[in-house]
XYZ file of C-alpha atoms in Angstrom:
764
model
C 36.246 0.519 -5.989
C 37.220 -0.009 -1.905
C 36.930 -3.868 -0.396
C 38.313 -4.544 2.749
C 36.861 -5.739 5.994
C 34.310 -4.198 7.172
C 34.755 -1.464 4.184
C 32.920 -1.381 0.893
C 33.339 1.523 -1.287
C 32.165 1.493 -5.443
C 31.095 3.841 -7.633
C 29.537 4.499 -11.317
C 29.419 7.323 -13.489
C 26.165 8.798 -14.871
C 24.382 10.818 -17.063
C 22.781 14.382 -16.093
C 19.634 13.736 -17.974
C 19.345 10.711 -15.949
C 16.708 10.541 -13.886
C 16.529 7.700 -9.671
C 14.751 6.517 -7.817
C 14.170 4.101 -4.963
C 17.146 4.118 -2.155
C 14.473 3.809 0.911
C 13.055 3.766 3.128
C 12.889 7.763 3.365
C 10.640 10.554 3.890
C 11.563 12.252 0.056
C 10.347 16.335 1.401
C 11.684 16.812 -2.946
C 9.418 14.351 -4.792
C 10.150 10.728 -5.890
C 12.156 11.480 -8.201
C 16.365 11.302 -6.869
C 17.880 14.916 -4.928
C 21.822 15.234 -6.209
C 23.621 15.195 -3.038
C 21.344 14.451 -1.115
C 21.774 11.668 2.068
C 20.557 8.197 1.278
C 21.044 6.327 3.590
C 19.833 2.329 4.099
C 19.576 1.217 7.631
C 16.956 -0.085 9.395
C 15.638 1.993 12.558
C 12.160 3.132 14.113
C 12.329 6.527 13.371
C 9.704 8.198 13.422
C 8.768 8.987 8.807
C 8.676 12.820 9.866
C 12.257 12.859 9.992
C 13.221 13.941 6.480
C 16.083 12.808 4.591
C 17.000 9.781 6.707
C 17.472 6.241 6.748
C 13.579 4.617 8.477
C 12.278 1.815 8.971
C 12.794 -0.430 6.011
C 15.439 -0.979 3.539
C 15.781 -1.233 -0.312
C 19.385 -1.200 -2.295
C 17.728 -0.883 -5.521
C 17.676 2.236 -7.214
C 15.352 2.745 -11.115
C 16.822 4.813 -13.972
C 15.334 6.244 -16.335
C 16.601 7.734 -19.414
C 15.481 9.461 -22.664
C 17.300 9.543 -24.774
C 16.709 11.031 -28.837
C 12.970 10.869 -27.804
C 13.104 7.477 -26.790
C 12.562 6.233 -22.866
C 14.689 3.904 -21.619
C 14.395 2.535 -17.998
C 16.377 0.229 -16.169
C 17.161 -0.982 -12.615
C 20.328 -1.629 -10.574
C 20.293 -4.241 -6.619
C 22.733 -4.616 -4.358
C 21.876 -7.213 -2.148
C 22.825 -6.401 0.713
C 22.023 -6.230 4.393
C 24.445 -4.299 5.726
C 24.435 -0.669 6.733
C 25.573 1.599 4.305
C 25.147 5.305 3.136
C 24.676 6.170 -0.925
C 26.173 9.396 -2.294
C 24.365 10.666 -5.748
C 26.489 13.869 -7.045
C 23.990 14.162 -10.099
C 26.806 12.055 -12.210
C 27.698 9.692 -10.134
C 26.171 7.630 -7.652
C 28.943 5.675 -4.542
C 28.039 3.013 -1.842
C 29.801 2.787 1.156
C 28.578 0.079 2.823
C 30.283 -1.611 6.286
C 30.117 -4.765 5.337
C 28.939 -7.859 3.293
C 29.894 -8.350 -0.261
C 28.823 -7.008 -3.341
C 26.429 -8.709 -5.058
C 25.140 -6.573 -7.821
C 21.520 -7.144 -10.086
C 21.179 -5.732 -13.385
C 17.682 -5.725 -14.345
C 17.076 -4.175 -18.063
C 13.925 -2.671 -18.913
C 13.768 -1.072 -21.008
C 10.830 0.405 -19.566
C 9.294 1.035 -15.777
C 7.047 -1.550 -15.936
C 9.484 -4.254 -17.653
C 12.172 -3.135 -14.797
C 9.390 -4.174 -11.994
C 8.726 -7.432 -13.995
C 12.319 -8.309 -13.644
C 12.829 -7.104 -9.987
C 10.169 -8.995 -8.569
C 11.398 -11.901 -10.766
C 14.054 -11.899 -8.620
C 13.124 -10.721 -5.714
C 9.373 -13.076 -5.712
C 6.167 -11.587 -6.898
C 3.871 -9.009 -4.412
C 1.525 -11.354 -2.340
C -1.947 -12.160 -2.801
C -4.503 -9.533 -1.526
C -7.486 -10.680 0.073
C -10.170 -8.521 -1.348
C -11.526 -6.954 2.161
C -8.058 -5.667 2.270
C -8.914 -3.260 -0.976
C -11.848 -1.400 1.399
C -11.046 1.158 4.547
C -9.425 0.379 7.524
C -9.608 2.425 10.948
C -7.604 2.097 13.910
C -6.117 4.406 16.483
C -3.679 3.676 19.715
C -5.956 4.597 22.336
C -9.196 2.013 22.051
C -9.026 1.905 25.282
C -12.130 -0.792 25.909
C -14.122 -2.634 23.719
C -17.237 -0.451 23.951
C -15.777 2.052 22.071
C -14.257 0.011 19.146
C -18.063 -0.603 18.650
C -19.034 2.863 18.680
C -16.709 2.825 16.428
C -17.938 0.754 13.846
C -21.225 1.573 14.619
C -20.534 5.143 14.041
C -18.732 4.356 10.701
C -22.448 3.121 9.863
C -24.121 5.507 11.087
C -22.289 7.696 8.867
C -22.752 6.137 5.636
C -19.175 5.762 5.694
C -18.049 2.839 4.547
C -15.720 0.240 6.847
C -14.156 -3.144 6.397
C -11.858 -4.019 9.094
C -11.024 -2.551 12.673
C -7.870 -2.239 14.470
C -6.578 -2.569 17.904
C -3.564 -1.067 19.317
C -1.908 -2.426 22.340
C -4.991 -1.748 23.895
C -6.446 -5.302 24.063
C -3.315 -6.763 25.249
C -2.837 -7.800 29.125
C 0.125 -5.428 30.101
C 1.376 -5.354 26.339
C 2.149 -8.600 26.137
C 1.856 -10.405 23.278
C -0.388 -12.822 22.484
C -3.031 -11.463 25.002
C -5.991 -10.059 26.244
C -6.978 -7.699 28.800
C -9.745 -9.916 30.213
C -11.064 -6.489 31.681
C -10.949 -3.889 28.848
C -11.593 -6.661 26.468
C -13.729 -9.713 28.350
C -13.375 -12.517 25.382
C -16.906 -13.850 25.882
C -17.997 -9.934 24.576
C -14.767 -9.567 22.008
C -15.774 -12.580 20.691
C -19.555 -11.895 20.363
C -18.737 -8.604 18.643
C -16.305 -10.645 15.750
C -19.026 -13.028 15.354
C -20.871 -10.381 14.375
C -19.215 -8.020 12.206
C -17.990 -11.393 10.527
C -21.325 -12.112 9.626
C -21.532 -8.445 8.383
C -18.494 -9.711 6.386
C -15.335 -7.337 8.251
C -12.536 -8.470 9.964
C -10.242 -7.690 12.579
C -6.507 -6.727 12.547
C -4.446 -6.759 16.181
C -0.466 -5.170 16.747
C 2.327 -7.464 17.713
C 5.694 -6.282 18.694
C 8.654 -8.406 18.099
C 9.529 -8.404 21.581
C 9.044 -10.810 24.708
C 8.374 -9.790 27.979
C 10.378 -11.368 31.108
C 8.003 -12.365 32.769
C 8.783 -16.010 34.492
C 4.267 -16.332 34.793
C 3.951 -15.840 31.252
C 3.275 -18.895 28.850
C 4.874 -16.871 26.159
C 8.156 -16.054 27.954
C 7.263 -19.634 28.986
C 7.933 -21.490 25.967
C 10.231 -19.919 24.103
C 12.802 -20.167 26.863
C 12.122 -23.781 27.017
C 12.792 -23.387 23.271
C 15.726 -21.178 23.662
C 14.734 -18.853 21.050
C 16.052 -15.918 21.552
C 18.432 -13.444 20.471
C 21.843 -14.227 22.291
C 24.750 -11.300 23.587
C 27.643 -13.784 25.450
C 25.748 -16.874 25.652
C 22.801 -14.699 27.234
C 19.486 -13.868 25.851
C 19.616 -9.521 25.011
C 17.661 -7.582 27.396
C 15.904 -4.787 25.783
C 12.995 -2.355 26.667
C 9.910 -2.144 24.337
C 6.357 -1.402 25.441
C 6.164 -4.206 28.113
C 9.413 -3.548 29.673
C 12.471 -5.658 29.868
C 11.828 -7.976 26.424
C 14.312 -10.635 24.570
C 14.138 -10.783 20.747
C 13.523 -13.510 18.356
C 15.838 -14.751 17.376
C 13.885 -15.525 13.663
C 16.925 -16.843 11.825
C 16.107 -20.243 14.486
C 14.171 -22.559 13.145
C 12.794 -23.530 16.200
C 11.867 -20.037 16.249
C 9.872 -20.046 13.454
C 8.029 -22.678 14.877
C 7.796 -21.416 18.128
C 6.466 -18.253 16.702
C 3.855 -19.830 14.912
C 2.338 -22.298 17.541
C 1.989 -18.854 19.415
C -0.048 -17.168 16.920
C -2.428 -20.620 16.451
C -2.144 -20.065 20.722
C -3.814 -16.960 20.738
C -5.689 -17.735 17.275
C -7.972 -19.370 19.669
C -8.117 -16.831 22.159
C -9.289 -14.314 19.702
C -9.800 -14.993 15.987
C -8.138 -12.508 14.252
C -8.065 -12.162 10.582
C -4.675 -11.095 9.870
C -1.340 -9.361 12.294
C 0.326 -5.997 12.211
C 3.878 -6.076 12.973
C 5.422 -3.318 14.822
C 8.291 -2.094 15.901
C 10.744 -4.676 13.612
C 13.950 -3.114 12.880
C 13.992 -3.996 15.171
C 12.667 -0.731 17.769
C 14.528 -0.703 21.497
C 14.017 1.543 23.991
C 17.718 1.332 25.432
C 20.830 1.124 23.872
C 24.141 -1.290 25.008
C 24.254 -4.418 27.406
C 21.314 -4.003 30.081
C 20.155 -4.792 33.359
C 17.067 -4.956 35.172
C 17.256 -2.252 37.785
C 16.786 -3.838 41.625
C 14.639 -1.658 43.674
C 12.942 0.058 40.965
C 10.036 -0.268 39.238
C 9.944 -0.633 35.081
C 8.593 0.221 33.725
C 6.687 3.400 36.173
C 3.667 3.092 34.744
C 4.182 7.029 34.730
C 5.324 9.441 31.720
C 6.370 7.991 28.665
C 5.885 4.050 28.808
C 9.073 4.432 25.790
C 11.904 6.569 27.820
C 14.747 3.987 28.958
C 14.260 1.773 32.739
C 16.534 -0.330 32.412
C 20.265 -0.028 34.326
C 22.481 0.371 30.171
C 26.263 0.994 28.927
C 27.592 1.404 26.032
C 28.827 -1.659 24.042
C 32.091 0.012 22.464
C 35.017 -2.369 22.948
C 34.319 -4.655 18.920
C 34.488 -3.801 16.247
C 31.112 -4.460 15.222
C 29.521 -2.199 18.436
C 32.162 0.892 16.847
C 32.971 -0.132 13.004
C 35.684 2.008 11.101
C 33.270 3.670 9.346
C 30.168 5.400 10.529
C 27.166 5.145 7.654
C 24.726 8.368 8.809
C 22.330 6.231 10.679
C 19.548 8.584 11.629
C 21.185 11.160 10.429
C 23.020 11.936 13.239
C 25.307 9.154 12.316
C 24.193 7.510 15.156
C 26.163 4.338 16.368
C 24.569 1.499 14.084
C 23.687 -0.315 17.798
C 21.599 2.677 19.002
C 18.292 1.860 20.006
C 18.035 -1.381 18.916
C 20.078 -4.963 19.261
C 23.478 -5.065 20.129
C 25.454 -5.514 16.724
C 28.317 -7.655 18.359
C 24.855 -9.582 19.486
C 24.711 -13.388 17.855
C 22.000 -14.874 16.097
C 21.687 -18.307 14.759
C 24.445 -19.981 14.222
C 26.682 -17.481 14.512
C 25.036 -14.773 12.213
C 26.285 -11.241 13.235
C 23.568 -8.501 14.373
C 25.883 -6.236 12.698
C 24.932 -8.107 8.963
C 21.005 -9.041 9.717
C 20.253 -6.093 11.150
C 18.474 -4.936 8.359
C 17.145 -8.523 7.791
C 15.087 -8.762 11.354
C 11.447 -7.407 10.230
C 12.043 -9.398 6.526
C 12.237 -12.987 8.933
C 9.968 -12.495 11.447
C 7.008 -11.225 8.339
C 8.076 -14.848 6.734
C 7.491 -16.132 9.947
C 4.147 -14.715 10.467
C 3.154 -15.937 7.436
C 4.258 -19.117 7.677
C 1.722 -19.350 10.817
C -1.248 -18.234 9.571
C -1.567 -19.251 6.425
C -1.087 -22.644 8.094
C -4.026 -22.506 10.836
C -6.452 -20.696 8.437
C -5.788 -22.506 5.344
C -6.619 -18.433 4.010
C -5.000 -15.691 2.265
C -2.521 -14.044 5.392
C -2.934 -10.249 5.711
C -0.189 -9.260 7.298
C 1.092 -5.182 8.377
C 5.163 -4.951 8.406
C 6.588 -1.391 9.495
C 10.007 -3.024 8.830
C 11.145 -4.267 5.031
C 13.890 -4.850 3.249
C 14.188 -6.541 0.076
C 11.139 -9.202 -1.058
C 8.734 -8.408 1.714
C 6.335 -7.562 -0.857
C 6.293 -10.949 -1.209
C 4.231 -11.392 2.275
C 3.365 -8.382 3.996
C 1.336 -4.845 3.373
C 3.541 -1.860 4.136
C 2.563 1.618 6.149
C 4.620 4.130 5.988
C 4.292 4.864 9.225
C 4.635 6.726 12.252
C 4.054 10.350 9.992
C 2.473 13.522 11.048
C -1.135 15.472 10.868
C 0.354 18.659 8.316
C 0.115 19.198 4.699
C 3.736 18.484 4.580
C 3.622 14.491 5.661
C 0.387 14.665 3.359
C 2.355 15.422 0.137
C 5.170 13.321 0.709
C 3.052 10.064 1.486
C 2.634 10.001 -2.510
C 6.947 9.590 -2.661
C 7.219 7.154 -0.349
C 4.011 4.856 -1.997
C 5.201 5.030 -5.183
C 8.554 4.059 -3.890
C 7.512 0.901 -2.684
C 5.245 -0.099 -5.399
C 9.268 -0.007 -7.290
C 10.186 -1.609 -4.380
C 7.798 -4.186 -5.149
C 5.803 -3.743 -1.853
C 2.027 -2.347 -4.103
C 0.234 -2.666 -1.288
C 0.785 0.671 0.925
C -0.681 3.554 2.105
C 0.565 6.262 4.834
C -1.855 6.774 8.091
C -4.662 8.855 6.457
C -4.978 12.646 8.533
C -1.663 11.887 10.333
C -0.066 9.736 13.860
C -0.264 13.026 15.773
C -0.238 15.931 16.567
C -3.986 16.012 15.350
C -4.815 17.471 11.914
C -6.568 20.395 10.509
C -10.681 19.792 9.732
C -9.620 20.813 6.287
C -5.856 19.182 6.240
C -7.881 15.563 7.172
C -11.229 15.852 4.389
C -7.732 16.624 1.625
C -5.941 13.645 2.597
C -9.090 11.256 2.702
C -9.153 12.218 -0.783
C -6.129 11.044 -1.018
C -6.023 8.469 1.218
C -8.936 6.691 -0.348
C -7.098 6.598 -3.086
C -4.078 4.871 -1.068
C -3.406 0.569 -2.037
C -3.781 0.231 1.302
C -6.546 2.658 3.375
C -6.102 3.187 6.742
C -6.311 6.221 8.825
C -4.596 5.588 12.081
C -4.066 7.871 15.208
C -2.017 7.769 17.852
C -2.885 7.753 21.751
C -2.490 11.009 22.951
C -3.962 12.424 20.224
C -7.857 13.300 19.835
C -10.596 11.398 18.042
C -9.743 11.411 14.881
C -12.166 8.903 12.684
C -13.481 10.582 9.174
C -16.784 10.834 11.487
C -15.616 13.064 13.559
C -16.734 16.173 11.321
C -19.469 16.673 9.050
C -17.340 17.416 5.650
C -14.904 15.084 5.865
C -17.623 12.376 6.505
C -18.898 14.393 3.185
C -15.467 13.887 1.212
C -15.014 10.368 3.136
C -18.807 9.413 1.434
C -17.340 10.989 -1.216
C -14.171 9.390 -2.194
C -14.539 6.184 -0.622
C -18.118 5.702 -2.407
C -15.555 6.395 -5.471
C -12.929 3.347 -3.926
C -15.384 0.988 -3.616
C -17.197 1.179 -7.138
C -13.759 0.768 -8.489
C -12.533 -2.259 -5.961
C -13.494 -4.578 -8.852
C -10.395 -2.902 -11.165
C -8.175 -2.128 -7.780
C -8.598 -5.486 -7.413
C -7.498 -6.856 -10.649
C -4.659 -4.388 -10.533
C -3.753 -6.331 -7.181
C -4.113 -10.321 -9.776
C -1.601 -8.432 -11.976
C 0.794 -7.229 -8.902
C 1.143 -10.628 -8.003
C 1.953 -12.238 -11.515
C 3.995 -9.284 -12.695
C 4.452 -7.122 -10.029
C 3.229 -4.405 -11.607
C 2.950 -1.607 -8.575
C -0.761 -0.683 -8.139
C -0.073 3.051 -7.456
C 2.265 4.546 -9.853
C 3.655 7.529 -10.999
C 2.650 8.998 -14.146
C 5.945 8.015 -16.131
C 4.830 4.264 -15.984
C 2.739 4.903 -18.634
C 3.676 8.050 -20.372
C 7.908 7.163 -20.694
C 7.869 9.512 -23.765
C 6.033 12.602 -21.711
C 9.486 14.197 -19.623
C 7.406 16.333 -17.643
C 6.441 14.101 -15.528
C 9.681 12.717 -14.842
C 9.646 14.962 -11.499
C 5.813 14.500 -10.881
C 4.820 13.271 -6.992
C 2.193 15.112 -6.579
C -0.412 12.972 -8.736
C -0.160 9.336 -9.492
C -2.289 6.981 -11.291
C -3.899 3.603 -10.553
C -3.180 1.301 -13.213
C -2.767 2.318 -15.987
C -4.859 4.511 -16.942
C -6.837 6.527 -14.057
C -4.957 9.202 -12.697
C -5.493 10.888 -8.647
C -5.242 14.816 -8.675
C -5.960 15.876 -5.290
C -5.482 19.428 -3.322
C -1.825 18.745 -1.181
C -1.718 22.890 0.111
C -4.012 24.322 2.860
C -6.766 26.858 1.510
C -6.854 26.232 -2.188
C -9.966 25.148 -4.251
C -8.482 24.594 -6.618
C -5.431 21.928 -8.267
C -3.143 22.591 -10.672
C -2.755 19.173 -13.179
C -0.262 17.873 -15.000
C -2.456 15.589 -18.015
C 0.107 14.143 -20.582
C -0.794 13.328 -24.202
C -4.537 12.160 -24.569
C -8.037 12.506 -23.389
C -9.014 11.880 -20.053
C -12.537 11.706 -18.874
C -13.682 12.834 -14.884
C -15.395 9.968 -13.396
C -18.094 11.937 -11.029
C -19.156 13.526 -14.306
C -17.788 11.420 -17.137
C -19.577 14.330 -19.380
C -15.781 16.127 -18.628
C -13.171 15.599 -20.489
C -9.696 17.235 -20.315
C -7.922 16.665 -23.749
C -4.163 17.758 -24.779
C -2.672 17.040 -27.695
C 1.378 17.708 -26.765
C -0.158 17.342 -22.699
C -0.757 20.640 -20.534
C -0.965 21.504 -17.095
C -4.649 22.857 -15.499
C -6.093 24.193 -13.800
C -9.222 22.290 -12.400
C -11.908 23.354 -9.421
C -11.826 21.037 -6.528
C -13.555 22.396 -3.631
C -12.953 20.827 -0.474
C -15.345 18.114 -0.947
C -14.205 16.943 -3.992
C -11.009 15.155 -5.621
C -10.696 15.028 -9.157
C -9.787 11.415 -10.960
C -9.748 11.389 -14.588
C -9.810 7.805 -16.314
C -7.036 7.931 -19.601
C -8.777 6.524 -23.064
C -8.359 3.570 -25.074
C -9.302 1.543 -21.803
C -12.397 -0.366 -20.362
C -12.877 0.244 -16.415
C -14.893 -2.795 -14.807
C -16.818 -0.992 -11.849
C -19.687 -2.213 -9.782
C -21.574 0.393 -7.676
C -20.037 0.024 -4.222
C -21.695 -0.314 -0.568
C -20.776 0.328 2.753
C -18.907 -3.077 3.057
C -16.640 -4.856 0.398
C -18.564 -7.829 0.930
C -21.893 -6.716 0.331
C -20.484 -4.070 -2.266
C -19.656 -7.298 -4.358
C -22.792 -8.616 -4.769
C -23.954 -5.683 -6.994
C -23.962 -5.670 -10.358
C -20.753 -4.393 -12.898
C -20.734 -1.880 -15.649
C -18.066 -0.714 -17.947
C -16.881 2.356 -18.545
C -15.474 1.889 -22.081
C -13.078 5.631 -23.549
C -11.754 6.087 -27.270
C -9.900 9.350 -28.335
C -12.463 12.104 -28.118
C -13.774 13.261 -30.980
C -11.981 9.453 -33.408
C -13.772 8.468 -35.779
C -11.804 5.307 -34.970
C -10.259 4.063 -31.727
C -9.631 0.600 -29.993
C -9.672 -0.135 -26.610
C -9.185 -2.749 -23.319
C -9.447 -3.593 -19.993
C -9.525 -7.024 -17.738
C -11.135 -8.625 -14.866
C -9.870 -10.609 -12.256
C -12.201 -12.378 -10.055
C -11.851 -15.281 -7.304
C -12.512 -16.444 -3.979
C -10.855 -13.689 -2.299
C -9.792 -15.959 0.952
C -8.315 -19.229 -0.446
C -4.258 -19.268 -0.343
C -3.912 -18.665 -3.826
C -4.578 -15.433 -5.623
C -3.968 -17.929 -9.572
C -6.542 -19.804 -12.545
C -7.315 -23.221 -12.866
C -8.253 -23.635 -9.464
C -12.198 -23.647 -10.268
C -12.394 -20.722 -7.543
C -11.645 -17.839 -10.068
C -12.605 -15.912 -13.741
C -10.466 -13.796 -15.792
C -12.144 -12.016 -18.320
C -10.672 -9.650 -21.618
C -12.420 -6.791 -22.782
C -12.306 -5.592 -25.888
C -14.150 -2.443 -27.603
C -13.638 -0.371 -31.313
C -15.180 2.527 -32.914
C -15.326 1.977 -36.729
C -17.359 3.178 -39.969
C -20.049 4.171 -37.217
C -20.426 1.726 -35.247
C -19.499 0.572 -31.902
C -18.456 -2.781 -31.449
C -17.327 -4.654 -27.570
C -17.142 -8.181 -26.759
C -14.857 -10.386 -23.907
C -12.873 -13.400 -23.019
C -13.671 -15.692 -20.645
C -11.384 -17.628 -18.990
C -12.794 -20.146 -16.271
C -16.369 -18.338 -16.047
C -17.555 -21.126 -13.962
C -16.671 -19.164 -10.887
C -18.316 -15.707 -11.953
C -21.436 -17.667 -13.803
C -21.814 -18.986 -10.001
C -21.748 -15.644 -8.271
C -24.722 -14.561 -10.609
C -22.704 -11.653 -11.577
C -24.035 -9.396 -14.877
C -23.505 -6.703 -16.514
C -25.936 -3.928 -16.112
C -24.346 -0.669 -17.564
C -22.520 0.222 -20.500
C -20.850 3.455 -20.612
C -18.530 4.882 -23.993
C -16.959 8.413 -24.233
C -15.361 10.323 -26.644
C -17.651 9.221 -29.662
C -17.759 11.083 -32.605
C -21.203 12.905 -33.450
C -24.156 13.930 -32.285
C -26.405 10.736 -33.083
C -28.316 8.942 -30.709
C -27.502 4.264 -30.698
C -29.337 2.421 -32.700
C -29.937 -1.174 -34.019
C -28.308 -2.183 -30.879
C -27.532 -5.982 -30.577
C -25.914 -8.267 -28.796
C -25.101 -11.622 -29.564
C -25.721 -10.602 -32.494
C -29.732 -10.144 -31.731
C -31.159 -7.123 -32.653
C -32.929 -5.504 -29.313
C -35.982 -3.703 -29.385
C -35.679 -1.455 -26.240
C -39.116 -1.791 -25.239
C -39.441 -5.539 -25.022
C -35.900 -5.597 -23.163
C -36.173 -2.199 -20.518
C -33.126 -0.898 -21.570
C -32.447 2.570 -21.950
C -29.930 4.615 -23.506
C -29.044 7.723 -23.806
C -26.212 10.132 -24.897
C -24.279 13.964 -23.369
C -22.479 15.943 -24.947
C -18.749 16.220 -23.149
C -17.865 19.110 -22.141
C -14.276 20.259 -22.629
C -12.887 21.821 -19.873
C -9.265 22.272 -22.404
C -10.856 20.984 -25.173
C -10.222 19.628 -28.962
C -8.142 23.235 -29.398
C -7.573 21.954 -33.489
C -10.791 21.550 -33.961
C -12.902 22.947 -31.456
C -16.379 22.300 -34.113
C -16.088 18.928 -33.418
C -18.449 17.226 -30.814
C -18.031 14.308 -28.888
C -20.851 11.881 -26.322
C -21.063 9.901 -23.899
C -23.634 6.774 -25.095
C -24.944 4.942 -21.300
C -26.788 1.578 -22.385
C -28.542 0.702 -19.032
C -30.295 -2.029 -18.475
C -28.666 -4.871 -19.711
C -28.082 -8.465 -18.009
C -25.439 -9.626 -19.945
C -23.271 -12.408 -17.908
C -19.638 -11.384 -17.090
C -18.648 -15.178 -17.091
C -19.308 -15.671 -20.317
C -18.389 -14.411 -23.514
C -20.511 -11.392 -25.134
C -20.550 -9.379 -27.388
C -22.589 -5.984 -28.286
C -22.651 -3.301 -31.093
C -24.899 -0.501 -32.304
C -24.173 1.961 -35.080
C -23.755 5.624 -34.221
C -24.765 9.221 -35.964
C -21.356 10.758 -36.678
C -19.891 13.899 -38.779
C -23.340 15.400 -37.689
C -25.138 13.863 -39.423
C -28.367 13.976 -36.962
């Protein structure tokens, strides 16, 4: 151990077979599992996510350690709660921290399962934020929607193409000269914008805009005037620190200052009165600066000139190296090239409120802005805030969602997106996704097809593109539109399940998207798997991630798996197996594991309308089993209430159960606080039970103890035999069937029980 001023070092030994995950944010080309001798630097930077194995937008100095000892898995986690820059060296049998400040503030999270680890970790750092239902729909954005008519056309084109869309976004195109909290009344005239927002709000759609922290230095700009009057900016030698971002010269608000938080909330209120946005997207908050060092506004020339890329520094700047805070004795591997810690950000000798140095608080900037933004939105709307932040720190998930930044329209970026998404679930930020089809450059048509087949199952699902890239909305190609209708069509049917997972995340920290080892920690073959993922405990996505492929080799842990697009198809394996699955261009493989009850609805083009459709339950048993048990759950509420909880009279929670044994199938529910669900009139219209042994039809159906006659109740009963992609190796002669019962009218908000007899053991 070394403990010096501005330098801390500590090492620990590890067994060779320990699997480590975490230590982000970075783009890990080799998958989610940490690789020995790769660089792991933690320091928030505006470095494009296309850069592999370097420090990116967030700092999460936590790792999970998963080991299999004698066939039994054990997981734990270690957090070093320290906001200073650091290098972490993983050598395979050791881990060494080299930190440029702060203290050794370690927390050990005992586990022993991966889910236990995340539960305990988020109980420490803060549970993930409750998300509104609509945020789980599909989002469309682009930097370069030059005027309102383009945005209107995008919304109409999605509807015409019959592709679901819930949220339309603006990058800074709506702003007056890139200035925060302003509106360009030429390209986005307020009266027309308000009319458009009224139209989409009535449809159930939402509107979100970007906001950067840099406040333009402009004496005629009201936001700047009020900021100066309130003295809210970060200081260097007693004056606001000057930087450059999109508006040109800017000052950065100091969100550690309580006065700044109040001023920021007031600016959000003022802007919301101007434009009734439904959430805020906070970007560039690492914090990003187009210049480095101590700068002044040049005299005699316009800055920026308005020509060429807007990110070229045009201020007059000189390096700051005169203090040990700007030039510390140990150089972390910042941006992957050992850049100075003040490179293209705030000078690290600058001061925040109460004398806190930027050197110590740098990686907290985005986190502190997120907290202030959350407070501001909640105070004006009285609703559940939605915030998307690029920069994150330990605890950011308590307030915001995250997207993985400026990725690339390449197959590698597609693959990396899965690892980053899964890592953020471990970090306690479960609402996460990447720019679908890539931020830049333009993706190929084939890549965009495959990307929406993955992105439709990101927790946060958004298509976003760069100003300089051609248009890439999902309707731009006929084949991509088809893939989108297919994949997003399934997502919108799964919205009740995704929303229930979001509730679980809020209550226990459980990631929405998870590595397979969360559900199968005994199955060591999935410890390094980064090409497939789970939604919740039992819904597995196995996408195509390479060019020109029309099949995917998917790893199936032991058990029975049923295809969600054709539930008669099953993969059954006793020991686990890698299986080659057909995957033509417009097709994605999604499988549901045994012992599950999955609540679904019928889908739609907007989540608001999808939410009004009847429910169905998919119940899965081990294929061909004569005995089995399955469970599921469903959470429903008035989704824009600030809190996501039971006990407020506007939420309902349902536990579902099912069993098969002695030739009888049973299913029942236990409802907590059913009044809300009953007020919405939600009904379960269909039940599909998969994996039942035998070929006989269902008979003697009873609901709540009363026999049902098909003719009287218009109930339809059907059965289909399962076909096996990989079958019951030792019991190939046994058959299993799927039984569907339609025409039901069981109220979601009321306990029910239902049963029927099955013909088994081949008895017809």
